[in-house]
Amino acid sequence: MSTSERWSAPASEVLRPEPGFRFAAADAGGTPGWRGDKDDVEDHLAKRAAHLSDLQERLYAHGRSGGRRSVLLVLQGMDTAGKGGIVRHVVGLVDPGGVQHTSFGVPTAAEREHHFLWRIRNALPAPGYLGVFDRSQYEDVLVARVHGLVPPDVWEARYDEINAFERAIAEAGTVIVKVALVVSLDEQRARLQERLDRADKRWKYNPDDLDERVLWSVYQQAYQAVLDRTSTDVAPWYVVPADKKWFARLAVTELLTESLESLDLDWPPAHFDVAAETARLAELRP
Ligand code: ATP
C-alpha cells in the first residue's frame, strides 16, 4: 500500500476542522483519513521517516545557503495528550541539529515583565530550522483565560494579536503548523493513573494536573475559541485525535511532511566550480 492509498486524503485536509466544528464533540479515539492497518504503522512510519528526514535536511541546507524559509510546529493539548511523545517519536525522526525545540512553562519573573509574545518571538526558528513549540502563545488564551490570570479584555485582545503575529512570521518565510492533540477524559484518567502506578512514569505526575482536569469543560470552551478565532489560512489549526498514540504520531508525521513538501526546496547549487574542485582533489598530494 502506498502512502496515498493509506490516507483517504492529505492529512492537512482531513484533520482541518470544518466550519461549525465542535471541539467538545471531537472523537479522541478516531483515526480520520487513515486506511492502513495498525500492524502497518511501524513499517509505514519508517518509510515516512526517511522522507521526512530528507526534507528537513533540504530545509537546513537551504538555510545554510542564505534561504529564509523555516517551519514551526506548535503543539497544544490537555495534560497527557502526548505532546512529549510527538517530540520524541516524530520530531525525533529528523536530525536534532536542525531542530529548535522550546517548552513554554509558567512565565518566569523576567518573562512577565514583557509582552506575552516576547518569549515566543525569541524562540522562533532561525532560517533553515524546524521550530517546535511544546505549549506556546496559546497558553495565554487557554490557561490565562480559564484561570483569569489577566482580565477578560486583555485575553480577548490576544486572539487578534496572535493572528497578526503569525501572519507576520508567515510572511517572513515560516510555515506554521498548529496541532491540537485531543485526548478523552477516560484516556487522560488512564494515563494519569499509569503515571501514579509506574516508577518510570511517576516523575511526570504533577498533582496540579488534577486541578486542571476538574476544569475540563472550561478548557474545552477555551480551545473552541482558539480554533474559531485563530485558524487562518497562513496558520491553520489541525485537530489530531490522540487517544491512540500511534495515530497521533502518524498524523503529525504527515502534517510535518506536507508542510516541508510545500516549500518545494531543491538542494542548493554549489557556490564553487565543481569540475575545478574535482580536478584539484584528484591532483592534491597531501
Ligand atoms: P507539561 O505538562 O507540558 O508536560 P510540565 O508538567 O513539566 O509540562 P512545565 O513545562 O514546567 O510543566 O509547565 C507547564 C505549565 O505551564 C502548564 O500548566 C501550563 O499551563 C503553564 N503555562 C505555560 N504557559 C503559561 C502562561 N503563558 N501563563 C501561565 N501558565 C502557563
CSV table of C-alpha atoms in Angstrom, one decimal, residues 54-264:
chain,number,residue,atom,x,y,z
A,54,ASP,CA,15.5,14.1,3.7
A,55,LEU,CA,13.0,17.1,3.5
A,56,GLN,CA,14.3,18.5,6.8
A,57,GLU,CA,17.9,18.3,5.5
A,58,ARG,CA,16.9,20.2,2.4
A,59,LEU,CA,15.5,22.9,4.6
A,60,TYR,CA,18.7,23.0,6.7
A,61,ALA,CA,20.8,23.2,3.5
A,62,HIS,CA,18.6,26.0,2.2
A,63,GLY,CA,19.1,27.9,5.4
A,64,ARG,CA,22.9,27.4,5.3
A,65,SER,CA,22.8,28.8,1.8
A,66,GLY,CA,21.1,32.1,2.7
A,67,GLY,CA,17.5,30.9,2.3
A,68,ARG,CA,14.8,32.4,4.6
A,69,ARG,CA,12.3,29.6,5.0
A,70,SER,CA,11.6,27.7,8.2
A,71,VAL,CA,8.9,25.5,9.7
A,72,LEU,CA,7.2,26.0,13.1
A,73,LEU,CA,5.3,23.1,14.7
A,74,VAL,CA,3.0,24.3,17.5
A,75,LEU,CA,1.8,21.6,19.9
A,76,GLN,CA,-1.1,22.1,22.3
A,77,GLY,CA,-3.2,19.7,24.2
A,78,MET,CA,-4.5,18.9,27.6
A,79,ASP,CA,-2.1,17.3,30.1
A,80,THR,CA,-1.2,13.7,29.0
A,81,ALA,CA,-2.4,14.4,25.4
A,82,GLY,CA,1.1,13.3,24.2
A,83,LYS,CA,3.0,16.5,23.3
A,84,GLY,CA,6.2,14.9,24.6
A,85,GLY,CA,5.6,11.7,22.6
A,86,ILE,CA,5.2,13.7,19.4
A,87,VAL,CA,8.5,15.4,20.1
A,88,ARG,CA,10.3,12.2,20.9
A,89,HIS,CA,8.8,10.0,18.2
A,90,VAL,CA,8.0,12.4,15.3
A,91,VAL,CA,10.5,15.3,15.7
A,92,GLY,CA,13.0,12.6,16.7
A,93,LEU,CA,12.8,11.3,13.2
A,94,VAL,CA,14.9,14.2,11.9
A,95,ASP,CA,18.4,15.4,12.6
A,96,PRO,CA,18.3,17.2,16.0
A,97,GLY,CA,20.9,19.6,14.8
A,98,GLY,CA,18.2,21.2,12.6
A,99,VAL,CA,15.6,21.5,15.3
A,100,GLN,CA,14.9,24.3,17.7
A,101,HIS,CA,12.8,23.0,20.5
A,102,THR,CA,11.2,25.1,23.2
A,103,SER,CA,8.8,24.2,26.0
A,104,PHE,CA,6.8,27.0,27.5
A,105,GLY,CA,6.0,26.7,31.1
A,106,VAL,CA,4.7,29.2,33.6
A,107,PRO,CA,6.3,32.6,32.6
A,108,THR,CA,9.3,33.5,34.7
A,109,ALA,CA,9.5,36.8,36.5
A,110,ALA,CA,11.7,38.1,33.7
A,111,GLU,CA,9.3,37.0,31.1
A,112,ARG,CA,6.3,38.5,32.9
A,113,GLU,CA,7.9,41.9,32.5
A,114,HIS,CA,7.4,41.7,28.8
A,115,HIS,CA,4.5,41.4,26.4
A,116,PHE,CA,3.2,37.8,26.2
A,117,LEU,CA,4.6,37.3,22.7
A,118,TRP,CA,8.2,38.4,23.7
A,119,ARG,CA,9.3,35.0,24.8
A,120,ILE,CA,7.6,33.4,21.8
A,121,ARG,CA,9.4,35.8,19.4
A,122,ASN,CA,12.7,35.0,21.0
A,123,ALA,CA,12.1,31.3,20.3
A,124,LEU,CA,11.1,31.4,16.7
A,125,PRO,CA,13.1,29.2,14.4
A,126,ALA,CA,16.0,30.7,12.5
A,127,PRO,CA,16.0,30.3,8.7
A,128,GLY,CA,16.6,26.6,7.8
A,129,TYR,CA,15.3,25.3,11.1
A,130,LEU,CA,12.3,23.3,12.3
A,131,GLY,CA,11.0,25.0,15.3
A,132,VAL,CA,8.9,23.0,17.8
A,133,PHE,CA,6.8,24.7,20.5
A,134,ASP,CA,5.7,22.4,23.3
A,135,ARG,CA,2.9,24.7,24.5
A,136,SER,CA,3.0,28.2,23.0
A,137,GLN,CA,1.4,31.7,22.8
A,138,TYR,CA,-1.9,29.8,23.1
A,139,GLU,CA,-1.4,29.3,26.8
A,140,ASP,CA,-2.0,33.0,27.1
A,141,VAL,CA,-5.6,32.4,25.8
A,142,LEU,CA,-6.0,29.0,27.4
A,143,VAL,CA,-4.7,28.8,31.0
A,144,ALA,CA,-4.8,32.6,31.3
A,145,ARG,CA,-8.4,32.7,30.3
A,146,VAL,CA,-9.5,29.6,32.3
A,147,HIS,CA,-7.8,30.8,35.5
A,148,GLY,CA,-8.5,34.5,34.9
A,149,LEU,CA,-4.8,35.3,35.1
A,150,VAL,CA,-5.5,38.5,33.3
A,151,PRO,CA,-8.7,40.5,32.9
A,152,PRO,CA,-11.1,39.4,30.1
A,153,ASP,CA,-10.4,42.5,27.9
A,154,VAL,CA,-6.7,41.5,28.0
A,155,TRP,CA,-7.1,37.9,26.9
A,156,GLU,CA,-9.9,38.9,24.5
A,157,ALA,CA,-7.4,41.2,22.6
A,158,ARG,CA,-4.9,38.4,22.3
A,159,TYR,CA,-6.6,36.4,19.6
A,160,ASP,CA,-6.1,39.2,17.1
A,161,GLU,CA,-2.6,39.9,18.4
A,162,ILE,CA,-1.7,36.3,17.8
A,163,ASN,CA,-3.2,36.3,14.3
A,164,ALA,CA,-1.3,39.4,13.4
A,165,PHE,CA,1.9,38.0,14.9
A,166,GLU,CA,1.5,34.7,13.0
A,167,ARG,CA,0.7,36.5,9.7
A,168,ALA,CA,4.0,38.5,10.1
A,169,ILE,CA,6.1,35.4,10.7
A,170,ALA,CA,4.4,33.6,7.8
A,171,GLU,CA,5.2,36.5,5.5
A,172,ALA,CA,8.8,36.4,6.7
A,173,GLY,CA,9.1,32.8,5.4
A,174,THR,CA,7.9,30.4,8.2
A,175,VAL,CA,5.4,27.7,7.5
A,176,ILE,CA,3.2,27.4,10.6
A,177,VAL,CA,1.6,24.0,11.6
A,178,LYS,CA,-0.6,24.2,14.7
A,179,VAL,CA,-1.6,20.9,16.2
A,180,ALA,CA,-4.3,20.5,18.9
A,181,LEU,CA,-4.0,17.0,20.3
A,182,VAL,CA,-7.3,15.7,21.6
A,183,VAL,CA,-7.3,13.2,24.5
A,184,SER,CA,-10.6,12.0,26.1
A,185,LEU,CA,-11.4,12.3,29.8
A,186,ASP,CA,-11.2,8.5,30.2
A,187,GLU,CA,-7.9,8.2,28.4
A,188,GLN,CA,-6.5,11.1,30.5
A,189,ARG,CA,-7.5,9.3,33.6
A,190,ALA,CA,-5.8,6.1,32.5
A,191,ARG,CA,-2.6,8.0,31.6
A,192,LEU,CA,-2.6,9.8,34.9
A,193,GLN,CA,-3.1,6.5,36.7
A,194,GLU,CA,-0.2,5.0,34.8
A,195,ARG,CA,2.0,7.9,36.0
A,196,LEU,CA,1.0,7.0,39.5
A,197,ASP,CA,1.5,3.3,39.1
A,198,ARG,CA,4.8,3.2,37.2
A,199,ALA,CA,8.0,4.2,38.8
A,200,ASP,CA,9.4,5.1,35.4
A,201,LYS,CA,6.5,7.5,34.7
A,202,ARG,CA,6.0,8.9,38.2
A,203,TRP,CA,8.3,11.8,37.5
A,204,LYS,CA,5.8,13.1,35.0
A,205,TYR,CA,3.0,13.2,37.5
A,206,ASN,CA,2.0,16.6,38.7
A,207,PRO,CA,-0.7,16.9,41.4
A,208,ASP,CA,-1.7,20.2,39.8
A,209,ASP,CA,-2.8,18.3,36.7
A,210,LEU,CA,-5.9,17.1,38.7
A,211,ASP,CA,-6.9,20.7,39.4
A,212,GLU,CA,-6.8,21.3,35.6
A,213,ARG,CA,-8.8,18.1,34.9
A,214,VAL,CA,-11.6,19.4,37.1
A,215,LEU,CA,-11.8,22.4,34.7
A,216,TRP,CA,-12.1,20.2,31.6
A,217,SER,CA,-15.2,21.7,30.2
A,218,VAL,CA,-13.9,25.3,30.7
A,219,TYR,CA,-10.8,24.3,28.9
A,220,GLN,CA,-12.9,22.8,26.1
A,221,GLN,CA,-14.6,26.2,25.6
A,222,ALA,CA,-11.2,27.9,25.6
A,223,TYR,CA,-9.9,25.5,23.0
A,224,GLN,CA,-13.1,26.1,20.9
A,225,ALA,CA,-12.4,29.9,21.0
A,226,VAL,CA,-8.8,29.2,19.9
A,227,LEU,CA,-9.9,27.1,16.9
A,228,ASP,CA,-12.7,29.6,16.0
A,229,ARG,CA,-10.6,32.7,16.2
A,230,THR,CA,-7.1,31.7,15.3
A,231,SER,CA,-7.5,29.2,12.4
A,232,THR,CA,-6.3,31.3,9.5
A,233,ASP,CA,-5.0,30.4,6.0
A,234,VAL,CA,-1.5,31.2,6.9
A,235,ALA,CA,-1.6,29.4,10.3
A,236,PRO,CA,-4.3,26.7,10.3
A,237,TRP,CA,-5.1,24.5,13.2
A,238,TYR,CA,-5.2,20.8,12.8
A,239,VAL,CA,-7.2,18.7,15.3
A,240,VAL,CA,-5.4,15.4,15.9
A,241,PRO,CA,-7.2,12.6,17.9
A,242,ALA,CA,-4.6,11.4,20.4
A,243,ASP,CA,-6.2,8.5,22.4
A,244,LYS,CA,-4.3,6.2,20.0
A,245,LYS,CA,-0.8,7.4,20.3
A,246,TRP,CA,0.2,5.6,17.1
A,247,PHE,CA,-2.4,7.6,15.2
A,248,ALA,CA,-1.3,11.0,16.6
A,249,ARG,CA,2.3,10.2,15.7
A,250,LEU,CA,1.4,9.1,12.2
A,251,ALA,CA,-0.8,12.2,11.7
A,252,VAL,CA,1.7,14.7,12.8
A,253,THR,CA,4.4,13.0,10.7
A,254,GLU,CA,2.2,13.5,7.7
A,255,LEU,CA,1.4,17.2,8.6
A,256,LEU,CA,5.1,17.9,9.0
A,257,THR,CA,5.9,16.1,5.8
A,258,GLU,CA,3.3,18.1,3.9
A,259,SER,CA,4.5,21.4,5.3
A,260,LEU,CA,8.1,20.7,4.3
A,261,GLU,CA,7.0,19.5,0.9
A,262,SER,CA,5.0,22.7,0.4
A,263,LEU,CA,8.4,24.5,0.5
A,264,ASP,CA,9.4,22.6,-2.6
